[in-house]
Coordinates of C-alpha atoms and ligand atoms in Angstrom, one line a residue:
M1 CA 34.1 34.3 -6.6
K2 CA 31.9 31.6 -7.9
I3 CA 29.2 33.2 -9.8
L4 CA 25.5 31.6 -10.7
V5 CA 23.9 33.8 -14.2
I6 CA 20.0 32.3 -14.8
N7 CA 18.6 33.5 -17.8
C8 CA 14.1 32.7 -16.3
G9 CA 11.7 32.6 -19.3
S10 CA 8.1 31.9 -18.8
S11 CA 8.4 28.4 -18.8
S12 CA 12.2 27.6 -18.2
L13 CA 15.3 28.6 -16.5
K14 CA 18.5 28.6 -18.2
Y15 CA 21.7 28.6 -15.4
Q16 CA 25.4 28.9 -15.7
L17 CA 27.9 28.9 -12.8
I18 CA 30.6 30.1 -13.6
D19 CA 34.3 30.4 -11.5
M20 CA 35.4 34.4 -11.6
N21 CA 38.9 33.1 -11.1
D22 CA 39.6 32.4 -14.2
E23 CA 35.8 33.2 -15.9
S24 CA 35.4 29.1 -16.8
T25 CA 32.0 27.9 -16.9
I26 CA 31.9 25.0 -13.4
A27 CA 28.5 23.5 -14.1
S28 CA 25.7 24.6 -16.5
G29 CA 22.6 23.5 -17.8
L30 CA 18.6 24.3 -18.3
C31 CA 15.2 23.3 -16.7
E32 CA 12.7 23.0 -19.2
R33 CA 9.0 22.9 -19.4
V34 CA 8.5 24.6 -15.8
G35 CA 4.4 24.8 -14.8
L36 CA 4.4 21.2 -17.3
D37 CA 6.0 17.8 -16.9
G38 CA 9.4 19.0 -16.8
K39 CA 12.8 18.6 -18.3
I40 CA 16.1 19.1 -17.2
T41 CA 19.3 19.2 -19.3
A42 CA 22.9 19.8 -17.1
K43 CA 26.3 19.3 -18.2
A44 CA 29.3 19.8 -15.6
K45 CA 32.4 18.0 -15.4
G46 CA 32.4 17.2 -19.1
Q47 CA 29.3 15.3 -18.8
K48 CA 25.9 16.1 -20.4
V49 CA 22.6 13.7 -18.0
K50 CA 18.9 15.0 -19.7
F51 CA 16.1 14.5 -17.4
D52 CA 12.3 14.6 -16.6
V53 CA 11.4 16.0 -13.3
S54 CA 8.0 18.1 -12.1
M55 CA 8.6 21.9 -12.1
P56 CA 5.3 22.6 -10.5
D57 CA 7.3 26.5 -10.6
H58 CA 10.4 28.1 -11.2
T59 CA 10.9 28.1 -6.9
T60 CA 11.4 24.1 -7.5
A61 CA 13.2 24.7 -10.7
F62 CA 15.7 26.6 -8.7
Y63 CA 15.5 23.6 -5.9
E64 CA 16.6 21.1 -8.8
V65 CA 19.5 23.1 -9.5
K66 CA 20.3 23.2 -5.7
K67 CA 20.3 19.6 -6.1
I68 CA 22.0 18.8 -9.4
L69 CA 25.1 21.5 -7.8
T70 CA 25.5 20.0 -4.8
E71 CA 24.5 16.6 -5.0
G72 CA 25.1 13.5 -6.8
D73 CA 27.5 13.0 -10.4
L74 CA 27.3 16.2 -11.2
K75 CA 28.2 17.5 -8.2
V76 CA 30.2 20.4 -8.2
I77 CA 29.9 22.4 -4.9
D78 CA 29.7 21.8 -1.5
S79 CA 26.9 24.1 -0.6
L80 CA 25.1 27.0 -2.1
E81 CA 27.3 28.9 0.3
E82 CA 30.1 29.3 -2.2
I83 CA 27.9 31.4 -4.4
A84 CA 28.2 34.5 -3.6
A85 CA 25.9 36.1 -6.2
I86 CA 22.9 35.6 -8.6
G87 CA 23.0 37.7 -12.0
H88 CA 19.5 37.8 -13.9
R89 CA 19.1 38.7 -17.5
V90 CA 15.7 41.1 -17.6
V91 CA 14.9 41.8 -20.7
Q92 CA 13.6 44.9 -20.5
G93 CA 14.2 48.1 -18.6
G94 CA 12.7 50.7 -20.0
A95 CA 14.9 54.7 -20.0
L96 CA 14.8 53.6 -16.2
Y97 CA 18.3 51.7 -16.5
K98 CA 20.4 52.8 -18.0
E99 CA 23.0 50.1 -16.1
S100 CA 22.7 46.8 -14.4
C101 CA 21.8 46.9 -10.4
L102 CA 21.6 45.3 -6.8
V103 CA 17.4 44.4 -6.8
N104 CA 16.0 45.2 -4.2
E105 CA 12.1 46.0 -4.4
Q106 CA 11.5 49.2 -5.9
V107 CA 14.0 46.9 -8.7
K108 CA 11.1 44.2 -8.0
A109 CA 8.5 46.3 -9.2
D110 CA 9.5 48.4 -11.6
I111 CA 9.9 45.3 -13.3
D112 CA 7.0 44.7 -13.3
M113 CA 5.9 47.5 -14.3
L114 CA 8.1 47.3 -17.0
S115 CA 6.1 43.8 -18.0
D116 CA 3.8 45.5 -20.6
L117 CA 7.1 46.1 -22.6
A118 CA 8.2 42.8 -22.3
P119 CA 4.9 41.2 -21.8
L120 CA 7.0 37.2 -22.5
H121 CA 9.7 38.2 -20.7
N122 CA 10.6 40.3 -17.5
P123 CA 7.0 38.9 -15.0
A124 CA 8.7 35.5 -15.7
H125 CA 12.4 37.5 -14.9
I126 CA 10.5 38.9 -11.4
Q127 CA 9.6 34.9 -10.8
G128 CA 12.9 33.1 -11.1
I129 CA 14.3 36.7 -8.5
N130 CA 12.1 35.8 -5.8
A131 CA 12.8 32.1 -6.8
A132 CA 16.2 32.4 -6.2
E133 CA 15.4 34.5 -2.7
D134 CA 13.0 31.7 -1.8
V135 CA 16.4 29.5 -1.9
F136 CA 18.5 30.9 -1.8
G137 CA 17.5 33.2 1.1
K138 CA 17.8 36.6 1.2
D139 CA 21.6 37.5 1.9
V140 CA 22.5 36.6 -1.0
P141 CA 23.2 39.4 -3.2
Q142 CA 20.9 39.3 -6.3
V143 CA 21.7 41.4 -9.2
V144 CA 19.6 42.9 -12.6
V145 CA 21.1 43.0 -16.0
F146 CA 19.8 44.3 -17.9
D147 CA 19.2 43.2 -22.4
N148 CA 18.3 47.1 -23.3
A149 CA 21.1 48.9 -21.0
F150 CA 23.1 49.6 -24.3
H151 CA 21.2 51.3 -26.5
S152 CA 20.4 53.6 -23.8
T153 CA 22.9 55.5 -25.0
M154 CA 20.5 56.4 -28.4
P155 CA 20.3 59.4 -29.3
P156 CA 16.6 60.5 -29.9
K157 CA 16.5 60.9 -34.2
A158 CA 17.0 57.5 -34.0
Y159 CA 15.5 56.2 -31.0
M160 CA 11.9 58.2 -32.0
Y161 CA 9.2 56.8 -33.3
P162 CA 7.4 59.7 -35.3
L163 CA 4.1 59.3 -34.4
P164 CA 1.8 62.6 -32.0
Y165 CA 4.7 62.9 -29.2
E166 CA 1.8 62.6 -26.6
Y167 CA 2.2 58.6 -27.0
Y168 CA 5.9 58.8 -26.1
E169 CA 5.2 60.5 -22.7
K170 CA 2.0 58.3 -22.1
H171 CA 2.9 55.3 -23.6
A172 CA 7.0 55.7 -23.8
I173 CA 6.6 54.3 -26.9
R174 CA 9.7 54.5 -28.3
K175 CA 12.8 52.3 -30.2
Y176 CA 14.7 50.3 -26.7
G177 CA 16.4 48.3 -29.5
A178 CA 17.5 43.8 -27.1
H179 CA 20.1 41.6 -27.4
G180 CA 22.2 44.8 -25.5
T181 CA 24.2 42.0 -23.5
S182 CA 25.2 40.7 -27.1
H183 CA 26.8 43.7 -28.3
R184 CA 28.0 45.0 -25.4
Y185 CA 30.0 42.1 -24.8
V186 CA 31.6 41.5 -28.9
S187 CA 31.9 45.3 -28.3
K188 CA 34.2 45.9 -25.6
R189 CA 36.0 42.6 -26.5
L190 CA 36.7 43.7 -30.2
A191 CA 38.4 47.0 -28.4
E192 CA 39.8 45.0 -26.0
L193 CA 41.5 43.6 -29.1
H194 CA 41.6 47.0 -31.6
P195 CA 40.6 50.0 -29.2
E196 CA 41.2 52.0 -32.0
Y197 CA 38.4 50.6 -33.9
K198 CA 35.9 53.5 -33.1
K199 CA 33.0 53.2 -36.0
V200 CA 31.5 49.0 -35.7
I201 CA 28.6 47.2 -36.9
I202 CA 27.8 44.3 -34.6
C203 CA 25.7 41.2 -36.0
H204 CA 24.1 39.1 -33.4
L205 CA 22.3 37.1 -36.2
G206 CA 21.0 34.0 -34.4
N207 CA 17.2 33.2 -33.7
G208 CA 16.3 36.3 -33.5
S209 CA 18.5 39.0 -35.4
S210 CA 19.8 42.6 -34.7
I211 CA 22.2 44.7 -35.6
T212 CA 23.7 47.2 -34.0
A213 CA 26.0 50.9 -35.0
V214 CA 28.1 51.4 -31.9
K215 CA 30.1 54.9 -31.9
D216 CA 33.4 55.2 -29.2
G217 CA 31.7 52.3 -28.1
K218 CA 28.1 54.0 -27.4
V219 CA 25.3 52.7 -28.8
I220 CA 24.0 54.5 -31.8
D221 CA 21.3 52.9 -33.1
T222 CA 19.7 49.1 -33.7
S223 CA 17.8 47.6 -36.4
M224 CA 15.4 46.0 -33.4
G225 CA 12.4 48.5 -31.6
L226 CA 10.2 48.9 -28.9
T227 CA 10.1 44.4 -29.4
P228 CA 12.0 42.4 -30.5
L229 CA 10.3 42.0 -33.2
D230 CA 11.5 44.9 -35.4
G231 CA 14.8 44.6 -37.6
F232 CA 14.8 42.2 -40.4
I233 CA 13.7 38.9 -41.6
M234 CA 14.5 36.2 -38.6
G235 CA 13.5 32.8 -37.5
T236 CA 10.0 32.8 -36.0
R237 CA 10.0 36.4 -36.9
T238 CA 9.2 39.5 -39.1
G239 CA 11.0 42.5 -38.7
A240 CA 10.2 45.6 -40.4
I241 CA 6.7 45.8 -42.5
D242 CA 4.8 48.2 -43.5
P243 CA 2.5 49.0 -40.3
S244 CA 0.0 49.6 -42.8
A245 CA 0.5 45.4 -43.7
V246 CA 0.0 44.1 -39.6
T247 CA -3.4 46.5 -39.5
F248 CA -4.6 45.6 -43.3
L249 CA -4.2 41.9 -42.4
M250 CA -6.5 41.6 -39.0
Q251 CA -9.1 43.8 -40.7
K252 CA -8.8 40.6 -43.8
E253 CA -9.0 38.1 -41.6
G254 CA -10.4 39.7 -38.0
L255 CA -7.6 38.8 -35.7
T256 CA -6.5 39.5 -32.6
P257 CA -4.2 42.6 -31.4
A258 CA -2.8 39.0 -29.4
E259 CA -3.1 36.4 -32.4
T260 CA -1.8 39.2 -35.0
D261 CA 1.1 39.0 -31.9
N262 CA 1.7 35.7 -32.1
I263 CA 1.4 35.1 -36.2
M264 CA 4.3 38.0 -36.3
N265 CA 6.8 36.6 -33.5
K266 CA 6.0 32.6 -34.0
K267 CA 4.6 32.1 -36.8
S268 CA 7.3 34.4 -39.4
G269 CA 10.2 34.5 -41.3
F270 CA 12.2 31.6 -42.1
L271 CA 9.4 29.7 -41.3
G272 CA 6.7 31.2 -42.7
I273 CA 8.6 32.4 -45.8
S274 CA 9.7 28.2 -46.6
G275 CA 7.4 27.0 -44.8
V276 CA 10.3 25.0 -44.0
S277 CA 11.2 26.2 -40.9
S278 CA 12.9 28.7 -38.7
D279 CA 16.6 26.7 -38.7
M280 CA 18.9 28.7 -40.9
R281 CA 20.2 25.3 -41.8
D282 CA 17.6 23.4 -42.4
V283 CA 16.0 26.7 -45.0
E284 CA 20.3 26.5 -46.7
E285 CA 19.3 22.4 -46.6
A286 CA 15.3 22.6 -48.2
A287 CA 16.9 25.8 -51.0
A288 CA 19.8 23.5 -52.1
D289 CA 17.2 20.7 -52.7
G290 CA 15.0 23.5 -54.8
N291 CA 12.4 24.9 -52.4
E292 CA 12.0 28.2 -54.3
R293 CA 10.1 29.6 -50.9
A294 CA 13.3 28.4 -49.1
Q295 CA 15.8 30.2 -51.5
L296 CA 12.7 33.2 -51.3
A297 CA 13.6 33.3 -47.3
L298 CA 17.5 33.9 -48.1
D299 CA 17.4 35.8 -50.6
I300 CA 15.2 38.5 -48.7
F301 CA 17.7 37.8 -45.9
Y302 CA 20.3 38.3 -48.1
Y303 CA 18.1 41.5 -48.6
E304 CA 18.3 43.2 -45.8
V305 CA 20.3 42.7 -43.9
P306 CA 23.3 44.6 -46.4
K307 CA 21.1 47.3 -46.6
I308 CA 21.1 47.4 -42.5
I309 CA 24.5 47.4 -42.4
A310 CA 24.8 49.7 -45.4
S311 CA 22.6 52.3 -43.7
Y312 CA 25.1 52.2 -40.3
I313 CA 27.0 52.9 -42.2
V314 CA 26.2 56.1 -43.0
A315 CA 24.8 57.0 -39.5
L316 CA 28.5 55.7 -38.1
Q317 CA 29.7 58.4 -41.0
G318 CA 31.8 55.9 -42.0
L319 CA 33.3 51.8 -40.7
D320 CA 36.6 50.7 -39.6
A321 CA 35.2 46.9 -38.5
L322 CA 32.3 44.7 -38.7
V323 CA 31.5 42.2 -36.5
F324 CA 29.5 38.5 -37.2
T325 CA 28.1 36.8 -34.1
A326 CA 25.5 34.3 -32.4
G327 CA 24.5 31.1 -33.1
I328 CA 24.2 31.9 -37.5
G329 CA 27.1 35.1 -37.3
E330 CA 29.1 32.4 -36.0
N331 CA 28.6 29.4 -37.0
G332 CA 27.3 29.7 -40.4
C333 CA 30.6 30.6 -43.4
N334 CA 28.3 30.7 -45.9
V335 CA 26.0 33.6 -44.1
R336 CA 28.4 35.9 -43.8
E337 CA 30.4 35.2 -47.0
G338 CA 26.7 36.3 -48.6
I339 CA 26.4 39.3 -46.4
C340 CA 30.4 40.4 -47.5
K341 CA 29.7 39.4 -51.1
E342 CA 26.8 42.1 -51.1
L343 CA 29.4 44.9 -49.2
E344 CA 32.2 44.2 -52.1
C345 CA 30.3 47.3 -53.7
L346 CA 31.4 49.6 -50.3
G347 CA 35.1 48.4 -50.4
I348 CA 34.4 45.4 -48.0
K349 CA 36.1 42.6 -48.8
M350 CA 36.3 39.7 -46.7
D351 CA 39.0 36.0 -47.6
Y352 CA 36.2 33.8 -48.4
E353 CA 39.4 31.2 -48.3
K354 CA 39.6 32.5 -44.7
N355 CA 36.5 33.1 -43.1
D356 CA 35.5 29.1 -45.3
G357 CA 34.3 26.4 -42.0
I358 CA 35.2 28.7 -39.6
R359 CA 33.4 28.8 -36.1
G360 CA 32.9 29.8 -32.4
K361 CA 36.1 31.3 -32.3
E362 CA 37.1 34.7 -32.4
V363 CA 39.1 35.1 -36.3
R364 CA 39.8 38.7 -38.0
L365 CA 38.5 37.6 -42.1
D366 CA 38.9 40.6 -44.2
A367 CA 40.8 40.8 -47.2
E368 CA 44.0 42.6 -47.8
G369 CA 42.7 46.2 -49.6
S370 CA 39.5 45.5 -47.5
T371 CA 37.9 49.5 -46.7
A372 CA 36.3 48.2 -43.2
A373 CA 38.0 45.0 -40.9
I374 CA 36.1 42.0 -40.4
F375 CA 35.6 39.6 -37.3
M376 CA 34.3 36.8 -36.3
L377 CA 33.8 37.3 -32.4
P378 CA 31.2 34.3 -30.0
T379 CA 29.0 36.6 -27.8
N380 CA 29.1 35.5 -24.1
E381 CA 26.1 36.7 -23.0
E382 CA 26.3 35.0 -19.0
L383 CA 30.0 36.2 -18.2
M384 CA 28.8 39.7 -19.3
I385 CA 25.7 39.3 -16.3
A386 CA 29.0 37.5 -14.4
R387 CA 31.6 40.6 -14.9
D388 CA 28.5 42.7 -14.4
T389 CA 27.8 40.5 -11.1
K390 CA 30.7 40.4 -9.9
E391 CA 31.2 44.4 -10.4
I392 CA 28.5 45.3 -7.9
V393 CA 28.9 42.2 -5.5
E394 CA 32.7 44.1 -4.9
A395 CA 31.4 46.8 -4.7
L396 CA 29.5 46.5 -1.5
Ligands
LIG1 P1 21.0 31.5 -31.8 O1 19.8 32.1 -31.4 O2 22.0 32.4 -31.7 O3 21.5 29.8 -30.6 O4 21.1 31.1 -33.1 C1 19.8 30.2 -33.9 C2 20.6 29.8 -35.2 O5 21.8 29.7 -35.2 C3 19.1 28.7 -35.7 O6 18.9 29.5 -36.5 C4 20.7 27.7 -37.2 O7 20.1 27.5 -37.8 C5 22.1 29.1 -37.1 N1 23.2 28.0 -37.0 C6 23.4 27.2 -35.9 N2 25.2 26.5 -37.0 C7 24.9 27.5 -38.6 C8 25.4 27.0 -39.1 N3 26.0 25.7 -39.2 N4 25.0 27.4 -40.7 C9 23.9 28.2 -39.9 N5 23.5 28.7 -39.2 C10 23.4 28.0 -38.2

């Protein structure tokens, strides 16, 4: 069975065709600047091709993906009929969707209705689902996999904000979390390797970062909130700050809510503090060259991340395993080391020699005598989406 996994952003479409017989990736690619000038990067058969092509909307982007998969040098299938189903990543399912499900008109209406909570993402997902229907026809099953579904097990004491209760009732304001598909993949992978570990903390550290506490396979807390802005310093996002700092800034600078949102989401974090870059590698390089603001950005990161981990050890009442994943977590050996050094006071000890140079492969990293196991486990959100999609269409 071949499954096409789709991640639609407002001006992008990421795809991955997965052969579920061996869970291998047959082809993948990214359509960027949809609605603008249009750029595609496509990978298959060990080749990578980049080209410019006009894609006025997501439907034309899907036609381009169809062409790439079925024609020319990167052709991997004879016709679209070989694709059994399409799995879509959806960022916000609110409190309505606790599991992945088949797309129907009601599901589409709900995703649309939840756009308030994910204005940059949900409308794009609907466009992607409709475009896929246009290109593949209505007979190809489409499945939606919600990014926050894994976090739906959080208890009210973790997800409620102490605002007047009426706002929760009126506007559904609460913590939903994000990166759930990644946290779920990693949590399941660890459970396959070590079913005995019941209290687990997963650090998804990338351009966007979140930390999740998982007890008996269920999320009990996570660092992202109503939106993916909450938590700790990220590439361009603030993470948690005093909410009054926001209203103070709006008043002082005469900013609109949209402008403030833009500053907090796109101009803050590593970029905002360092003034150098949102990319961890650039910030590290600048700090090594003596840039004090870059060093400050790193200092904040190495202060905030262990603090959240420590707070989740309390929430879990112990810790069996700490896991690192995503771009920084998988590649940043010194980042993992820096975080674990701060955790030594809790008896968590990393084997720093073993950690050195480890990138992109599953590894256990704790030193002898550590109170908790430490792992680096690469995430695979696309495979998680494909697995859910397979399970749902096989049950049809
Ligand atoms: P992601 O959003 O998961 O793709 O992760 C992107 C982030 O991973 C960026 O901040 C990169 O700088 C970071 N990253 C990638 N490779 C490394 C590395 N070798 N060391 C530190 N950070 C890295």
